[in-house]
Amino acid sequence: MESRNPAFRGNAFDQRGAAYGAAGYGAPGYGQQYGAQQYGAPGYQPGYAPPATRPMTMDDVVVRGFLSLAVLVLAAAVAWVAVPTSIAMPVLVVALLAEIGIWAFITFGRKANAPLVLAFAAVYGIVVGIVSHAYNDLYHGVVFQAVIGTALAFGATLAVYALRIVRVTPKFAKFVVAAGAALIGLMLINLIVHLFGGDQGIGIRDPGSPLAYVFSVVAILVGCFFLLLDFDAVEQGVRQGAPEKFAWYCAFGLVLSLVWIYLEILRLLSYFSGRD
């Protein structure tokens, strides 16, 4: 199935995750294209007999998506409670490396199944838990606000997609990929400038700069746009009879988009919060 979602395409934006991690979050990038042909499309003639499998349903995506998020939230809660501040940074580094490794295997190996996606969700949850705890120590209550904000963003984006207020077209998909790549490029430049002596980088993460507020708002919107691509991939997969295992790719993409939105909302809210 030819998906418009970069979660399932092979392109330069596959590096989104590694770059985003280097920028401070560790969110891995989207994966490769699942297939070059559309399932069920006229003229689809694979060179081998496909394995017997039932088509993916919407329920498959919902169940796998909720399961992946449940594992991520559980791992985040365990990391929040069990990882002391004294070893938080080493644990975070190890979790980031494991996360990127699993992401790379799913992305370049073009394999998404229950063990891989759930393992990815677990190590990603550790990262999210440690980062969230650090933010909450500095800005009490900001994590709960970010969770509520992420849920509202998800609901609003789903409504926009269901009502066809924004239509996912190839041109729209290219715009979203380009916007995401531009954001990552700016974050990398900001990180490099910061490492070489610039205390606040180029200002896109400086709470005292209006540019930081604009950047976070744009990043949240781009995350919502990626959700639109995720929803379109799910709909197209169900409509075109993609195999059941494609639901794990959909769950993988949804987790990435939601955590992107959550982390950006968390950072934006921290700008308005006073340190405790």
Short mmCIF file of N, CA, C and O in Angstrom, two decimals, residues 125-234:
data_model
loop_
_atom_site.label_atom_id
_atom_site.label_comp_id
_atom_site.label_asym_id
_atom_site.label_seq_id
_atom_site.Cartn_x
_atom_site.Cartn_y
_atom_site.Cartn_z
N GLY A 125 8.78 4.88 26.69
CA GLY A 125 8.11 5.28 27.92
C GLY A 125 9.10 5.65 29.01
O GLY A 125 8.87 6.59 29.79
N ILE A 126 10.20 4.92 29.10
CA ILE A 126 11.23 5.25 30.09
C ILE A 126 11.78 6.66 29.83
O ILE A 126 11.94 7.46 30.75
N VAL A 127 12.03 6.96 28.56
CA VAL A 127 12.51 8.29 28.20
C VAL A 127 11.48 9.35 28.58
O VAL A 127 11.81 10.37 29.21
N VAL A 128 10.24 9.10 28.21
CA VAL A 128 9.17 10.07 28.50
C VAL A 128 9.01 10.25 30.01
O VAL A 128 8.82 11.37 30.50
N GLY A 129 9.09 9.15 30.77
CA GLY A 129 8.93 9.24 32.21
C GLY A 129 10.02 10.06 32.87
O GLY A 129 9.74 10.90 33.74
N ILE A 130 11.26 9.85 32.46
CA ILE A 130 12.38 10.59 33.05
C ILE A 130 12.29 12.08 32.69
O ILE A 130 12.47 12.96 33.54
N VAL A 131 12.01 12.36 31.42
CA VAL A 131 11.88 13.75 30.99
C VAL A 131 10.72 14.44 31.70
O VAL A 131 10.83 15.57 32.17
N SER A 132 9.59 13.74 31.78
CA SER A 132 8.41 14.32 32.42
C SER A 132 8.67 14.60 33.90
O SER A 132 8.26 15.64 34.43
N HIS A 133 9.35 13.67 34.58
CA HIS A 133 9.65 13.87 36.00
C HIS A 133 10.53 15.09 36.20
O HIS A 133 10.32 15.88 37.13
N ALA A 134 11.51 15.25 35.33
CA ALA A 134 12.40 16.40 35.43
C ALA A 134 11.63 17.71 35.26
O ALA A 134 11.84 18.67 36.00
N TYR A 135 10.72 17.74 34.29
CA TYR A 135 9.91 18.94 34.07
C TYR A 135 9.01 19.20 35.27
O TYR A 135 8.84 20.35 35.71
N ASN A 136 8.40 18.13 35.80
CA ASN A 136 7.46 18.32 36.90
C ASN A 136 8.16 18.78 38.17
O ASN A 136 7.57 19.49 38.99
N ASP A 137 9.42 18.38 38.36
CA ASP A 137 10.18 18.85 39.51
C ASP A 137 10.41 20.37 39.43
O ASP A 137 10.43 21.06 40.45
N LEU A 138 10.58 20.86 38.22
CA LEU A 138 10.82 22.28 38.03
C LEU A 138 9.53 23.08 37.96
O LEU A 138 9.45 24.21 38.45
N TYR A 139 8.52 22.50 37.31
CA TYR A 139 7.25 23.19 37.09
C TYR A 139 6.11 22.27 37.53
O TYR A 139 5.56 21.52 36.72
N HIS A 140 5.78 22.34 38.80
CA HIS A 140 4.82 21.40 39.38
C HIS A 140 3.47 21.48 38.67
O HIS A 140 2.90 22.56 38.47
N GLY A 141 2.95 20.31 38.29
CA GLY A 141 1.64 20.22 37.65
C GLY A 141 1.66 20.33 36.14
O GLY A 141 0.63 20.12 35.49
N VAL A 142 2.82 20.64 35.56
CA VAL A 142 2.86 20.87 34.12
C VAL A 142 2.64 19.59 33.32
O VAL A 142 2.11 19.63 32.22
N VAL A 143 3.02 18.44 33.89
CA VAL A 143 2.85 17.17 33.18
C VAL A 143 1.38 16.84 33.00
O VAL A 143 0.94 16.45 31.90
N PHE A 144 0.59 17.01 34.06
CA PHE A 144 -0.85 16.75 33.95
C PHE A 144 -1.48 17.66 32.90
O PHE A 144 -2.32 17.23 32.10
N GLN A 145 -1.08 18.91 32.91
CA GLN A 145 -1.61 19.85 31.92
C GLN A 145 -1.23 19.43 30.50
O GLN A 145 -2.04 19.54 29.57
N ALA A 146 0.00 18.94 30.33
CA ALA A 146 0.45 18.51 29.01
C ALA A 146 -0.32 17.27 28.53
O ALA A 146 -0.64 17.15 27.34
N VAL A 147 -0.62 16.36 29.46
CA VAL A 147 -1.40 15.17 29.10
C VAL A 147 -2.80 15.58 28.63
O VAL A 147 -3.30 15.09 27.61
N ILE A 148 -3.44 16.49 29.37
CA ILE A 148 -4.76 16.98 28.98
C ILE A 148 -4.68 17.68 27.63
O ILE A 148 -5.53 17.48 26.75
N GLY A 149 -3.66 18.49 27.45
CA GLY A 149 -3.49 19.19 26.17
C GLY A 149 -3.30 18.24 25.01
O GLY A 149 -3.84 18.46 23.91
N THR A 150 -2.54 17.16 25.22
CA THR A 150 -2.32 16.18 24.17
C THR A 150 -3.62 15.46 23.82
O THR A 150 -3.92 15.23 22.63
N ALA A 151 -4.41 15.10 24.83
CA ALA A 151 -5.70 14.45 24.58
C ALA A 151 -6.62 15.37 23.79
O ALA A 151 -7.32 14.92 22.86
N LEU A 152 -6.64 16.64 24.15
CA LEU A 152 -7.48 17.60 23.42
C LEU A 152 -7.00 17.76 21.98
O LEU A 152 -7.81 17.85 21.05
N ALA A 153 -5.68 17.81 21.80
CA ALA A 153 -5.13 17.93 20.45
C ALA A 153 -5.49 16.72 19.60
O ALA A 153 -5.84 16.84 18.41
N PHE A 154 -5.41 15.52 20.21
CA PHE A 154 -5.77 14.30 19.49
C PHE A 154 -7.24 14.33 19.09
O PHE A 154 -7.59 14.04 17.93
N GLY A 155 -8.11 14.69 20.04
CA GLY A 155 -9.54 14.73 19.73
C GLY A 155 -9.87 15.76 18.66
O GLY A 155 -10.68 15.47 17.75
N ALA A 156 -9.27 16.93 18.75
CA ALA A 156 -9.54 17.96 17.76
C ALA A 156 -9.04 17.55 16.38
O ALA A 156 -9.71 17.78 15.36
N THR A 157 -7.86 16.94 16.33
CA THR A 157 -7.31 16.50 15.04
C THR A 157 -8.16 15.40 14.42
O THR A 157 -8.40 15.40 13.21
N LEU A 158 -8.63 14.48 15.26
CA LEU A 158 -9.50 13.41 14.76
C LEU A 158 -10.80 13.99 14.21
O LEU A 158 -11.29 13.56 13.16
N ALA A 159 -11.35 14.99 14.90
CA ALA A 159 -12.58 15.63 14.42
C ALA A 159 -12.34 16.35 13.09
O ALA A 159 -13.16 16.26 12.17
N VAL A 160 -11.21 17.04 13.00
CA VAL A 160 -10.87 17.73 11.75
C VAL A 160 -10.76 16.74 10.60
O VAL A 160 -11.23 17.00 9.49
N TYR A 161 -10.16 15.58 10.88
CA TYR A 161 -10.01 14.57 9.83
C TYR A 161 -11.36 13.95 9.47
O TYR A 161 -11.69 13.80 8.28
N ALA A 162 -12.15 13.61 10.48
CA ALA A 162 -13.44 12.95 10.23
C ALA A 162 -14.39 13.86 9.46
O ALA A 162 -15.16 13.39 8.61
N LEU A 163 -14.35 15.15 9.75
CA LEU A 163 -15.23 16.11 9.07
C LEU A 163 -14.65 16.60 7.75
O LEU A 163 -15.29 17.42 7.07
N ARG A 164 -13.45 16.12 7.43
CA ARG A 164 -12.78 16.50 6.17
C ARG A 164 -12.56 18.01 6.08
O ARG A 164 -12.61 18.59 5.00
N ILE A 165 -12.33 18.63 7.24
CA ILE A 165 -12.00 20.05 7.24
C ILE A 165 -10.64 20.27 6.57
O ILE A 165 -10.42 21.25 5.86
N VAL A 166 -9.73 19.34 6.82
CA VAL A 166 -8.44 19.32 6.14
C VAL A 166 -8.34 17.99 5.41
O VAL A 166 -8.52 16.94 6.02
N ARG A 167 -8.09 18.03 4.14
CA ARG A 167 -7.98 16.80 3.34
C ARG A 167 -6.52 16.43 3.16
O ARG A 167 -5.68 17.28 2.83
N VAL A 168 -6.23 15.17 3.38
CA VAL A 168 -4.87 14.67 3.23
C VAL A 168 -4.64 14.34 1.75
O VAL A 168 -5.17 13.36 1.24
N THR A 169 -3.85 15.16 1.10
CA THR A 169 -3.51 14.97 -0.30
C THR A 169 -2.00 14.78 -0.42
O THR A 169 -1.26 15.05 0.54
N PRO A 170 -1.52 14.30 -1.56
CA PRO A 170 -0.05 14.18 -1.72
C PRO A 170 0.68 15.50 -1.49
O PRO A 170 1.76 15.53 -0.89
N LYS A 171 0.07 16.60 -1.93
CA LYS A 171 0.70 17.90 -1.72
C LYS A 171 0.76 18.24 -0.23
O LYS A 171 1.77 18.76 0.26
N PHE A 172 -0.32 17.95 0.49
CA PHE A 172 -0.34 18.20 1.93
C PHE A 172 0.71 17.35 2.64
O PHE A 172 1.41 17.82 3.54
N ALA A 173 0.81 16.08 2.24
CA ALA A 173 1.79 15.19 2.86
C ALA A 173 3.22 15.71 2.65
O ALA A 173 4.05 15.68 3.57
N LYS A 174 3.52 16.19 1.44
CA LYS A 174 4.85 16.72 1.16
C LYS A 174 5.12 17.97 2.01
O LYS A 174 6.23 18.17 2.51
N PHE A 175 4.09 18.79 2.18
CA PHE A 175 4.24 19.98 3.01
C PHE A 175 4.56 19.61 4.45
O PHE A 175 5.44 20.20 5.09
N VAL A 176 3.85 18.62 4.99
CA VAL A 176 4.07 18.20 6.38
C VAL A 176 5.48 17.64 6.56
O VAL A 176 6.18 17.96 7.53
N VAL A 177 5.91 16.82 5.62
CA VAL A 177 7.27 16.25 5.69
C VAL A 177 8.31 17.36 5.64
O VAL A 177 9.27 17.38 6.42
N ALA A 178 8.12 18.32 4.75
CA ALA A 178 9.07 19.42 4.63
C ALA A 178 9.09 20.26 5.90
O ALA A 178 10.16 20.67 6.38
N ALA A 179 7.91 20.52 6.46
CA ALA A 179 7.84 21.31 7.69
C ALA A 179 8.53 20.59 8.84
O ALA A 179 9.27 21.20 9.63
N GLY A 180 8.30 19.28 8.94
CA GLY A 180 8.95 18.51 9.99
C GLY A 180 10.45 18.51 9.83
O GLY A 180 11.20 18.65 10.82
N ALA A 181 10.92 18.34 8.61
CA ALA A 181 12.36 18.35 8.35
C ALA A 181 12.97 19.71 8.70
O ALA A 181 14.08 19.79 9.25
N ALA A 182 12.24 20.78 8.39
CA ALA A 182 12.74 22.12 8.70
C ALA A 182 12.85 22.32 10.21
O ALA A 182 13.83 22.89 10.71
N LEU A 183 11.85 21.82 10.96
CA LEU A 183 11.90 21.94 12.42
C LEU A 183 13.10 21.20 12.99
O LEU A 183 13.81 21.71 13.87
N ILE A 184 13.33 19.99 12.49
CA ILE A 184 14.46 19.21 12.97
C ILE A 184 15.78 19.89 12.63
O ILE A 184 16.70 19.93 13.45
N GLY A 185 15.85 20.45 11.42
CA GLY A 185 17.06 21.17 11.03
C GLY A 185 17.35 22.33 11.97
O GLY A 185 18.50 22.54 12.39
N LEU A 186 16.32 23.08 12.32
CA LEU A 186 16.50 24.20 13.24
C LEU A 186 16.92 23.72 14.63
O LEU A 186 17.77 24.35 15.29
N MET A 187 16.34 22.61 15.07
CA MET A 187 16.73 22.08 16.39
C MET A 187 18.18 21.61 16.40
O MET A 187 18.89 21.78 17.39
N LEU A 188 18.61 21.01 15.31
CA LEU A 188 20.01 20.58 15.23
C LEU A 188 20.95 21.78 15.23
O LEU A 188 21.99 21.78 15.91
N ILE A 189 20.60 22.81 14.48
CA ILE A 189 21.43 24.02 14.47
C ILE A 189 21.47 24.64 15.85
O ILE A 189 22.53 25.06 16.34
N ASN A 190 20.31 24.67 16.51
CA ASN A 190 20.24 25.22 17.86
C ASN A 190 21.13 24.43 18.82
O ASN A 190 21.85 25.00 19.66
N LEU A 191 21.11 23.10 18.69
CA LEU A 191 21.94 22.25 19.55
C LEU A 191 23.42 22.49 19.31
O LEU A 191 24.22 22.61 20.25
N ILE A 192 23.81 22.58 18.05
CA ILE A 192 25.22 22.78 17.70
C ILE A 192 25.72 24.13 18.24
O ILE A 192 26.80 24.23 18.82
N VAL A 193 24.90 25.17 18.03
CA VAL A 193 25.29 26.50 18.54
C VAL A 193 25.42 26.47 20.06
O VAL A 193 26.35 27.05 20.63
N HIS A 194 24.50 25.77 20.71
CA HIS A 194 24.54 25.67 22.17
C HIS A 194 25.80 24.94 22.64
O HIS A 194 26.46 25.36 23.60
N LEU A 195 26.16 23.85 21.96
CA LEU A 195 27.33 23.07 22.35
C LEU A 195 28.63 23.85 22.16
O LEU A 195 29.62 23.61 22.87
N PHE A 196 28.64 24.78 21.20
CA PHE A 196 29.86 25.53 20.92
C PHE A 196 29.84 26.92 21.54
O PHE A 196 30.45 27.85 21.01
N GLY A 197 29.12 27.04 22.64
CA GLY A 197 29.26 28.28 23.41
C GLY A 197 28.06 29.19 23.46
O GLY A 197 28.05 30.13 24.28
N GLY A 198 27.07 28.98 22.62
CA GLY A 198 25.89 29.84 22.68
C GLY A 198 24.94 29.35 23.74
O GLY A 198 24.34 28.28 23.60
N ASP A 199 24.80 30.09 24.83
CA ASP A 199 24.02 29.62 25.97
C ASP A 199 22.59 29.25 25.60
O ASP A 199 22.04 28.26 26.08
N GLN A 200 21.97 30.04 24.75
CA GLN A 200 20.59 29.79 24.37
C GLN A 200 20.45 29.39 22.90
O GLN A 200 19.37 29.48 22.33
N GLY A 201 21.54 28.94 22.30
CA GLY A 201 21.48 28.52 20.91
C GLY A 201 21.07 29.66 20.01
O GLY A 201 21.58 30.79 20.12
N ILE A 202 20.11 29.41 19.15
CA ILE A 202 19.60 30.46 18.25
C ILE A 202 18.29 31.04 18.76
O ILE A 202 17.61 31.77 18.04
N GLY A 203 17.92 30.66 19.96
CA GLY A 203 16.76 31.27 20.60
C GLY A 203 15.46 30.51 20.50
O GLY A 203 14.46 30.90 21.11
N ILE A 204 15.43 29.39 19.77
CA ILE A 204 14.16 28.68 19.58
C ILE A 204 13.77 27.86 20.81
O ILE A 204 12.65 27.34 20.88
N ARG A 205 14.67 27.73 21.78
CA ARG A 205 14.36 27.04 23.03
C ARG A 205 14.63 27.94 24.24
O ARG A 205 14.73 27.45 25.36
N ASP A 206 14.72 29.22 24.01
CA ASP A 206 14.98 30.18 25.08
C ASP A 206 13.66 30.73 25.60
O ASP A 206 12.95 31.43 24.86
N PRO A 207 13.27 30.41 26.85
CA PRO A 207 11.99 30.89 27.37
C PRO A 207 11.85 32.41 27.34
O PRO A 207 10.73 32.92 27.37
N GLY A 208 12.97 33.11 27.31
CA GLY A 208 12.91 34.57 27.29
C GLY A 208 12.74 35.15 25.90
O GLY A 208 12.62 36.38 25.76
N SER A 209 12.72 34.31 24.89
CA SER A 209 12.61 34.79 23.52
C SER A 209 11.23 34.48 22.94
O SER A 209 10.76 33.34 23.05
N PRO A 210 10.57 35.45 22.32
CA PRO A 210 9.27 35.17 21.67
C PRO A 210 9.38 34.09 20.60
O PRO A 210 8.41 33.38 20.32
N LEU A 211 10.57 33.94 20.03
CA LEU A 211 10.78 32.93 18.99
C LEU A 211 10.54 31.53 19.53
O LEU A 211 10.05 30.65 18.81
N ALA A 212 10.86 31.30 20.80
CA ALA A 212 10.67 29.98 21.40
C ALA A 212 9.19 29.61 21.46
O ALA A 212 8.81 28.47 21.20
N TYR A 213 8.35 30.58 21.76
CA TYR A 213 6.91 30.34 21.83
C TYR A 213 6.37 30.00 20.44
O TYR A 213 5.57 29.07 20.28
N VAL A 214 6.80 30.77 19.47
CA VAL A 214 6.35 30.54 18.09
C VAL A 214 6.80 29.17 17.62
O VAL A 214 6.02 28.41 17.00
N PHE A 215 8.04 28.82 17.92
CA PHE A 215 8.58 27.54 17.47
C PHE A 215 7.80 26.39 18.06
O PHE A 215 7.47 25.42 17.36
N SER A 216 7.50 26.44 19.37
CA SER A 216 6.77 25.35 20.00
C SER A 216 5.36 25.22 19.45
O SER A 216 4.85 24.11 19.24
N VAL A 217 4.69 26.34 19.21
CA VAL A 217 3.33 26.30 18.64
C VAL A 217 3.36 25.66 17.26
O VAL A 217 2.52 24.81 16.92
N VAL A 218 4.33 26.06 16.45
CA VAL A 218 4.46 25.48 15.11
C VAL A 218 4.75 23.98 15.20
O VAL A 218 4.18 23.17 14.45
N ALA A 219 5.61 23.59 16.14
CA ALA A 219 5.95 22.18 16.30
C ALA A 219 4.72 21.36 16.71
O ALA A 219 4.53 20.23 16.26
N ILE A 220 3.88 21.92 17.57
CA ILE A 220 2.65 21.23 17.97
C ILE A 220 1.73 21.07 16.78
O ILE A 220 1.13 20.00 16.57
N LEU A 221 1.58 22.11 15.98
CA LEU A 221 0.73 22.03 14.79
C LEU A 221 1.25 20.98 13.82
O LEU A 221 0.47 20.20 13.24
N VAL A 222 2.56 20.93 13.63
CA VAL A 222 3.13 19.93 12.72
C VAL A 222 2.88 18.53 13.26
O VAL A 222 2.58 17.59 12.51
N GLY A 223 2.97 18.36 14.58
CA GLY A 223 2.66 17.07 15.18
C GLY A 223 1.22 16.67 14.89
O GLY A 223 0.92 15.50 14.60
N CYS A 224 0.31 17.62 14.97
CA CYS A 224 -1.10 17.34 14.64
C CYS A 224 -1.25 17.00 13.16
O CYS A 224 -2.07 16.14 12.79
N PHE A 225 -0.48 17.65 12.31
CA PHE A 225 -0.52 17.31 10.89
C PHE A 225 -0.05 15.88 10.65
O PHE A 225 -0.59 15.17 9.80
N PHE A 226 0.96 15.45 11.40
CA PHE A 226 1.40 14.06 11.28
C PHE A 226 0.31 13.10 11.73
O PHE A 226 0.16 12.01 11.18
N LEU A 227 -0.46 13.50 12.73
CA LEU A 227 -1.60 12.68 13.12
C LEU A 227 -2.59 12.53 11.98
O LEU A 227 -3.17 11.45 11.78
N LEU A 228 -2.80 13.60 11.23
CA LEU A 228 -3.69 13.52 10.07
C LEU A 228 -3.16 12.49 9.07
O LEU A 228 -3.93 11.72 8.48
N LEU A 229 -1.85 12.47 8.86
CA LEU A 229 -1.27 11.48 7.97
C LEU A 229 -1.45 10.07 8.53
O LEU A 229 -1.68 9.12 7.78
N ASP A 230 -1.33 9.95 9.85
CA ASP A 230 -1.55 8.64 10.49
C ASP A 230 -2.98 8.16 10.26
O ASP A 230 -3.22 7.00 9.91
N PHE A 231 -3.94 9.05 10.47
CA PHE A 231 -5.34 8.69 10.28
C PHE A 231 -5.60 8.28 8.84
O PHE A 231 -6.34 7.32 8.57
N ASP A 232 -4.99 9.00 7.91
CA ASP A 232 -5.17 8.67 6.50
C ASP A 232 -4.56 7.31 6.17
O ASP A 232 -5.13 6.53 5.42
N ALA A 233 -3.40 7.01 6.76
CA ALA A 233 -2.77 5.71 6.52
C ALA A 233 -3.66 4.58 7.03
O ALA A 233 -3.79 3.54 6.39
N VAL A 234 -4.27 4.79 8.20
CA VAL A 234 -5.17 3.78 8.74
C VAL A 234 -6.37 3.58 7.82
O VAL A 234 -6.74 2.45 7.48
#
